[in-house]
Short mmCIF file of C-alpha atoms in Angstrom, two decimals:
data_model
loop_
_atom_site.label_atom_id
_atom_site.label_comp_id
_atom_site.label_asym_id
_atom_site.label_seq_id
_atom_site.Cartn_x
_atom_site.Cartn_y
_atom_site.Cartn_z
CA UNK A 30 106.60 -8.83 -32.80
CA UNK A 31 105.89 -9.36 -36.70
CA UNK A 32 107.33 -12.93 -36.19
CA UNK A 33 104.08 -13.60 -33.42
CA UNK A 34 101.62 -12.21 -36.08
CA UNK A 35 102.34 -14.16 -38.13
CA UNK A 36 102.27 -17.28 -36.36
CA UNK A 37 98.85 -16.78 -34.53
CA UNK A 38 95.82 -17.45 -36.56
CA UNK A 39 91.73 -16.60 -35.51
CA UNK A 40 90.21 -19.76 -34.99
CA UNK A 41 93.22 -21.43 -32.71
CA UNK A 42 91.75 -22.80 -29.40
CA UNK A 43 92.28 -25.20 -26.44
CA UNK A 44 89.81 -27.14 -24.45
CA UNK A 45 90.18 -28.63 -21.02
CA UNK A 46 88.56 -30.61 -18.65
CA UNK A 47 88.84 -29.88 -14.72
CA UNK A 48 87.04 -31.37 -11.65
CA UNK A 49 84.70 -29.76 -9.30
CA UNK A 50 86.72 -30.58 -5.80
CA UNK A 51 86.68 -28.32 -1.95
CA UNK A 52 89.26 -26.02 -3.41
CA UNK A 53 86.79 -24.99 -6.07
CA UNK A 54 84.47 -23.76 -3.88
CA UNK A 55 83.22 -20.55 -3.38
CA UNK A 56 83.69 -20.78 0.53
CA UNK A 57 87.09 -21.70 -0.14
CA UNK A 58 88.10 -18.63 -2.03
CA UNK A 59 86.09 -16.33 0.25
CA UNK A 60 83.49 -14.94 -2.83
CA UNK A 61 80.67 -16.63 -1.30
CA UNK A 62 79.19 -18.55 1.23
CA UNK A 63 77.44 -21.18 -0.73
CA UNK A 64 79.46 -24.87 -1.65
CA UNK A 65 79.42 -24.40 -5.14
CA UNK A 66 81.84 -23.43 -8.35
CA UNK A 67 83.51 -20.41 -7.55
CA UNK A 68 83.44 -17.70 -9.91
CA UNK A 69 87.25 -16.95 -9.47
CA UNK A 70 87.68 -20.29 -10.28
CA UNK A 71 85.78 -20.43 -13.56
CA UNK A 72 87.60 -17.17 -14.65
CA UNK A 73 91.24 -19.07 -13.74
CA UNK A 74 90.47 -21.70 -15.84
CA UNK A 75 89.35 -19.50 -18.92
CA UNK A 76 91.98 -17.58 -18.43
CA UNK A 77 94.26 -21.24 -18.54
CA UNK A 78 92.31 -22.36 -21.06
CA UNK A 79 92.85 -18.83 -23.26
CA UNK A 80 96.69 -18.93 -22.96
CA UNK A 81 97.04 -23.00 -23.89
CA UNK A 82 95.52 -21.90 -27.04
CA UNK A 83 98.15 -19.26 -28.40
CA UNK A 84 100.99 -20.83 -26.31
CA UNK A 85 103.02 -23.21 -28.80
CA UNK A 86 102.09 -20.72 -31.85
CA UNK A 87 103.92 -17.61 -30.07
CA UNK A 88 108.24 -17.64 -30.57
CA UNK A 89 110.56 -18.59 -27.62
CA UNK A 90 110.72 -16.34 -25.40
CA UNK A 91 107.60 -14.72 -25.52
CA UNK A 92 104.24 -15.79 -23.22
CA UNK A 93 100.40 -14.03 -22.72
CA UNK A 94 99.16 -11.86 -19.85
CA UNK A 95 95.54 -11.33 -19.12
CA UNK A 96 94.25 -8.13 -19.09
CA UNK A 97 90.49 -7.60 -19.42
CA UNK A 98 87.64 -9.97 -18.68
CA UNK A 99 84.23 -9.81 -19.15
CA UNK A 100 83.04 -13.41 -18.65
CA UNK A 101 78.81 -14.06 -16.96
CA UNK A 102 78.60 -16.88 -14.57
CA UNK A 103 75.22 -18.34 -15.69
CA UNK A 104 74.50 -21.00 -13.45
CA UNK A 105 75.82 -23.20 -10.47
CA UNK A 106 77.92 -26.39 -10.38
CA UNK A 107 78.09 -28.60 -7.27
CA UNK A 108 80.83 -30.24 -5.75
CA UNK A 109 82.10 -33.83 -7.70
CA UNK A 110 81.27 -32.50 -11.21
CA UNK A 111 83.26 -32.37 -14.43
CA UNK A 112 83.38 -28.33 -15.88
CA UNK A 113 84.55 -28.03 -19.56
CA UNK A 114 86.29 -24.68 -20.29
CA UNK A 115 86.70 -23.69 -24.39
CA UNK A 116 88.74 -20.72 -25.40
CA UNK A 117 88.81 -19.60 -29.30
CA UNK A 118 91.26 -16.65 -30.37
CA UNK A 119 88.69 -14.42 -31.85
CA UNK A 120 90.62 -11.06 -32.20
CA UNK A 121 94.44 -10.10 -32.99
CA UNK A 122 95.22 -6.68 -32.45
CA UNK A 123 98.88 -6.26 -32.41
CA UNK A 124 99.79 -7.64 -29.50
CA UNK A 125 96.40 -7.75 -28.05
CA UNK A 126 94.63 -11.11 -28.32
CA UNK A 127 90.70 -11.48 -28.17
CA UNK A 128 88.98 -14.83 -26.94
CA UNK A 129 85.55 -16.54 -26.54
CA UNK A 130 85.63 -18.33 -23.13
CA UNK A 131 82.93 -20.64 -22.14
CA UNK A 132 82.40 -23.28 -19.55
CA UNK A 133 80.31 -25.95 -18.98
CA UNK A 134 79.20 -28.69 -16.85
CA UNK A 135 77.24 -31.83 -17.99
CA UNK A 136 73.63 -29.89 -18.22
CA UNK A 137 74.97 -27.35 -20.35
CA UNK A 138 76.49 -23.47 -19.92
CA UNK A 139 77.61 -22.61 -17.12
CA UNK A 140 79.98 -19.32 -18.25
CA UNK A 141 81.10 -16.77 -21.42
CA UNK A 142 82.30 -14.22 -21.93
CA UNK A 143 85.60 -12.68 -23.41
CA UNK A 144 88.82 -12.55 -22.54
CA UNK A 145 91.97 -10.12 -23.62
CA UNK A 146 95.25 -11.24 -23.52
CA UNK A 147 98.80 -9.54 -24.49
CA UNK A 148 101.77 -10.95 -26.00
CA UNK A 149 104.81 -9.86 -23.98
CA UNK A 150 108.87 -10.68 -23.88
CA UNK A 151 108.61 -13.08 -20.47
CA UNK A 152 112.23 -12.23 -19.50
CA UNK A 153 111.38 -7.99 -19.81
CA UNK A 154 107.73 -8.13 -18.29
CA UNK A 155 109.20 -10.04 -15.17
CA UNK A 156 111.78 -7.66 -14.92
CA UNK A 157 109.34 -4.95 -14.78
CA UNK A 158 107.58 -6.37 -12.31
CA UNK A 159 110.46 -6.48 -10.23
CA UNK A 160 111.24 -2.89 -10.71
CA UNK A 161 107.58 -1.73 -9.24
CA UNK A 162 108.21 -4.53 -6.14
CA UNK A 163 111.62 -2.50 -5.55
CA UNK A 164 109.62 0.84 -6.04
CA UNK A 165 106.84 -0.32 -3.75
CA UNK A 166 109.39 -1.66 -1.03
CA UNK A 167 111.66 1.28 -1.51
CA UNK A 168 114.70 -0.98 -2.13
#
Protein backbone atom coordinates (compact mmCIF):
# COMPACT_ATOMS: atom_id res chain seq x y z
CA UNK A 1 0.00 0.00 0.00
CA UNK A 2 3.22 2.37 0.19
CA UNK A 3 3.03 2.47 -3.68
CA UNK A 4 -0.87 4.30 -3.20
CA UNK A 5 0.69 6.79 -0.68
CA UNK A 6 2.68 7.84 -2.54
CA UNK A 7 0.77 8.48 -5.50
CA UNK A 8 -2.24 10.33 -3.80
CA UNK A 9 -1.67 13.90 -2.96
CA UNK A 10 -4.19 16.46 -0.59
CA UNK A 11 -5.56 18.81 -2.87
CA UNK A 12 -6.57 16.14 -5.84
CA UNK A 13 -10.30 16.58 -6.79
CA UNK A 14 -13.00 15.96 -9.47
CA UNK A 15 -15.97 17.99 -10.39
CA UNK A 16 -19.07 16.94 -12.23
CA UNK A 17 -22.06 18.13 -13.57
CA UNK A 18 -25.46 16.03 -13.41
CA UNK A 19 -29.12 16.89 -14.30
CA UNK A 20 -32.06 17.18 -12.10
CA UNK A 21 -34.51 14.47 -14.02
CA UNK A 22 -37.84 12.03 -12.33
CA UNK A 23 -35.27 9.54 -11.18
CA UNK A 24 -33.75 12.20 -8.97
CA UNK A 25 -36.57 12.70 -7.10
CA UNK A 26 -37.24 12.18 -3.72
CA UNK A 27 -40.64 10.33 -4.50
CA UNK A 28 -38.74 8.20 -6.69
CA UNK A 29 -36.34 6.85 -4.15
CA UNK A 30 -39.03 6.62 -1.45
CA UNK A 31 -37.15 9.40 1.19
CA UNK A 32 -39.82 11.79 0.68
CA UNK A 33 -42.89 12.78 -0.69
CA UNK A 34 -42.04 16.10 -2.15
CA UNK A 35 -40.72 16.36 -6.24
CA UNK A 36 -37.51 17.59 -5.46
CA UNK A 37 -33.52 16.49 -5.28
CA UNK A 38 -33.32 13.55 -3.31
CA UNK A 39 -30.96 13.42 -0.61
CA UNK A 40 -29.76 9.83 -1.56
CA UNK A 41 -29.14 11.20 -4.68
CA UNK A 42 -26.93 14.12 -3.70
CA UNK A 43 -24.91 11.71 -1.40
CA UNK A 44 -24.45 9.17 -4.72
CA UNK A 45 -23.07 11.73 -6.57
CA UNK A 46 -20.53 12.97 -3.82
CA UNK A 47 -19.75 9.83 -3.23
CA UNK A 48 -19.05 9.53 -7.48
CA UNK A 49 -17.63 12.60 -7.43
CA UNK A 50 -15.11 11.57 -4.26
CA UNK A 51 -13.84 8.36 -5.97
CA UNK A 52 -13.20 10.14 -9.71
CA UNK A 53 -10.85 12.19 -7.77
CA UNK A 54 -8.32 9.48 -6.35
CA UNK A 55 -9.22 6.98 -9.15
CA UNK A 56 -6.35 7.32 -11.90
CA UNK A 57 -3.72 8.26 -8.97
CA UNK A 58 -4.33 4.76 -7.10
CA UNK A 59 -2.14 1.44 -8.86
CA UNK A 60 -3.98 -1.23 -10.98
CA UNK A 61 -5.74 -3.19 -9.22
CA UNK A 62 -6.74 -1.28 -6.44
CA UNK A 63 -10.29 0.99 -6.23
CA UNK A 64 -12.13 3.19 -3.10
CA UNK A 65 -15.06 2.15 -0.90
CA UNK A 66 -17.13 4.59 1.01
CA UNK A 67 -17.40 4.29 4.44
CA UNK A 68 -18.57 7.27 6.51
CA UNK A 69 -20.60 10.28 5.48
CA UNK A 70 -21.53 13.19 7.09
CA UNK A 71 -22.77 15.46 4.28
CA UNK A 72 -26.08 18.50 5.28
CA UNK A 73 -28.59 18.90 2.59
CA UNK A 74 -29.05 22.72 2.78
CA UNK A 75 -31.62 23.52 0.46
CA UNK A 76 -33.99 22.16 -2.37
CA UNK A 77 -33.51 21.75 -6.13
CA UNK A 78 -36.47 21.27 -8.50
CA UNK A 79 -36.90 19.13 -11.27
CA UNK A 80 -34.93 20.37 -14.86
CA UNK A 81 -31.94 21.89 -12.97
CA UNK A 82 -28.20 21.51 -13.37
CA UNK A 83 -26.48 20.30 -9.63
CA UNK A 84 -22.62 20.69 -9.48
CA UNK A 85 -20.96 18.17 -7.11
CA UNK A 86 -16.98 19.06 -5.99
CA UNK A 87 -14.97 16.57 -4.05
CA UNK A 88 -11.30 17.60 -2.69
CA UNK A 89 -9.07 14.81 -0.93
CA UNK A 90 -8.56 16.57 2.29
CA UNK A 91 -7.18 13.73 4.56
CA UNK A 92 -4.83 10.53 3.92
CA UNK A 93 -4.71 8.25 6.64
CA UNK A 94 -3.23 5.07 5.49
CA UNK A 95 -5.65 3.74 3.59
CA UNK A 96 -8.34 5.97 4.76
CA UNK A 97 -9.10 8.93 2.48
CA UNK A 98 -10.85 12.22 3.77
CA UNK A 99 -12.96 14.53 1.32
CA UNK A 100 -14.85 17.89 1.16
CA UNK A 101 -18.08 17.20 -0.82
CA UNK A 102 -20.28 19.97 -1.88
CA UNK A 103 -23.08 20.46 -4.30
CA UNK A 104 -24.68 23.05 -5.90
CA UNK A 105 -27.31 24.25 -8.12
CA UNK A 106 -27.33 27.62 -10.04
CA UNK A 107 -28.41 29.85 -6.76
CA UNK A 108 -25.70 28.55 -4.82
CA UNK A 109 -25.14 25.51 -1.98
CA UNK A 110 -27.17 23.12 -1.93
CA UNK A 111 -24.89 20.27 0.17
CA UNK A 112 -21.33 19.55 2.31
CA UNK A 113 -20.16 17.72 4.17
CA UNK A 114 -17.34 14.98 4.33
CA UNK A 115 -16.83 11.95 3.04
CA UNK A 116 -14.37 8.80 4.02
CA UNK A 117 -13.24 6.55 1.64
CA UNK A 118 -10.77 3.33 1.80
CA UNK A 119 -8.32 2.10 -0.56
CA UNK A 120 -8.84 -1.64 -1.04
CA UNK A 121 -7.38 -4.65 -3.48
CA UNK A 122 -10.79 -4.80 -5.86
CA UNK A 123 -10.15 -8.51 -6.70
CA UNK A 124 -9.84 -9.45 -2.47
CA UNK A 125 -12.71 -7.02 -1.24
CA UNK A 126 -15.12 -8.68 -3.87
CA UNK A 127 -14.10 -11.88 -2.81
CA UNK A 128 -14.98 -11.07 0.64
CA UNK A 129 -18.06 -10.03 -0.15
CA UNK A 130 -18.80 -13.16 -1.65
CA UNK A 131 -17.74 -15.11 1.32
CA UNK A 132 -20.45 -13.20 3.75
CA UNK A 133 -23.26 -13.79 0.65
CA UNK A 134 -22.26 -17.65 1.01
CA UNK A 135 -22.31 -17.22 4.92
CA UNK A 136 -25.62 -15.37 4.80
CA UNK A 137 -27.19 -17.99 2.26
CA UNK A 138 -25.58 -20.88 4.03
CA UNK A 139 -24.00 -22.17 0.78
Amino acid sequence: MQETQETLEIGLQAEARFSVTAHCLATHWGSGAVPVLATPQMIAWMEQVASRAVAASLPEGQTTVGVHLDVRHLAATLPGHTVTVRATLIAIDGRQLGFAVAAEDAAGLIGEGTHRRVIVNTERFVARAATRDSAASGT
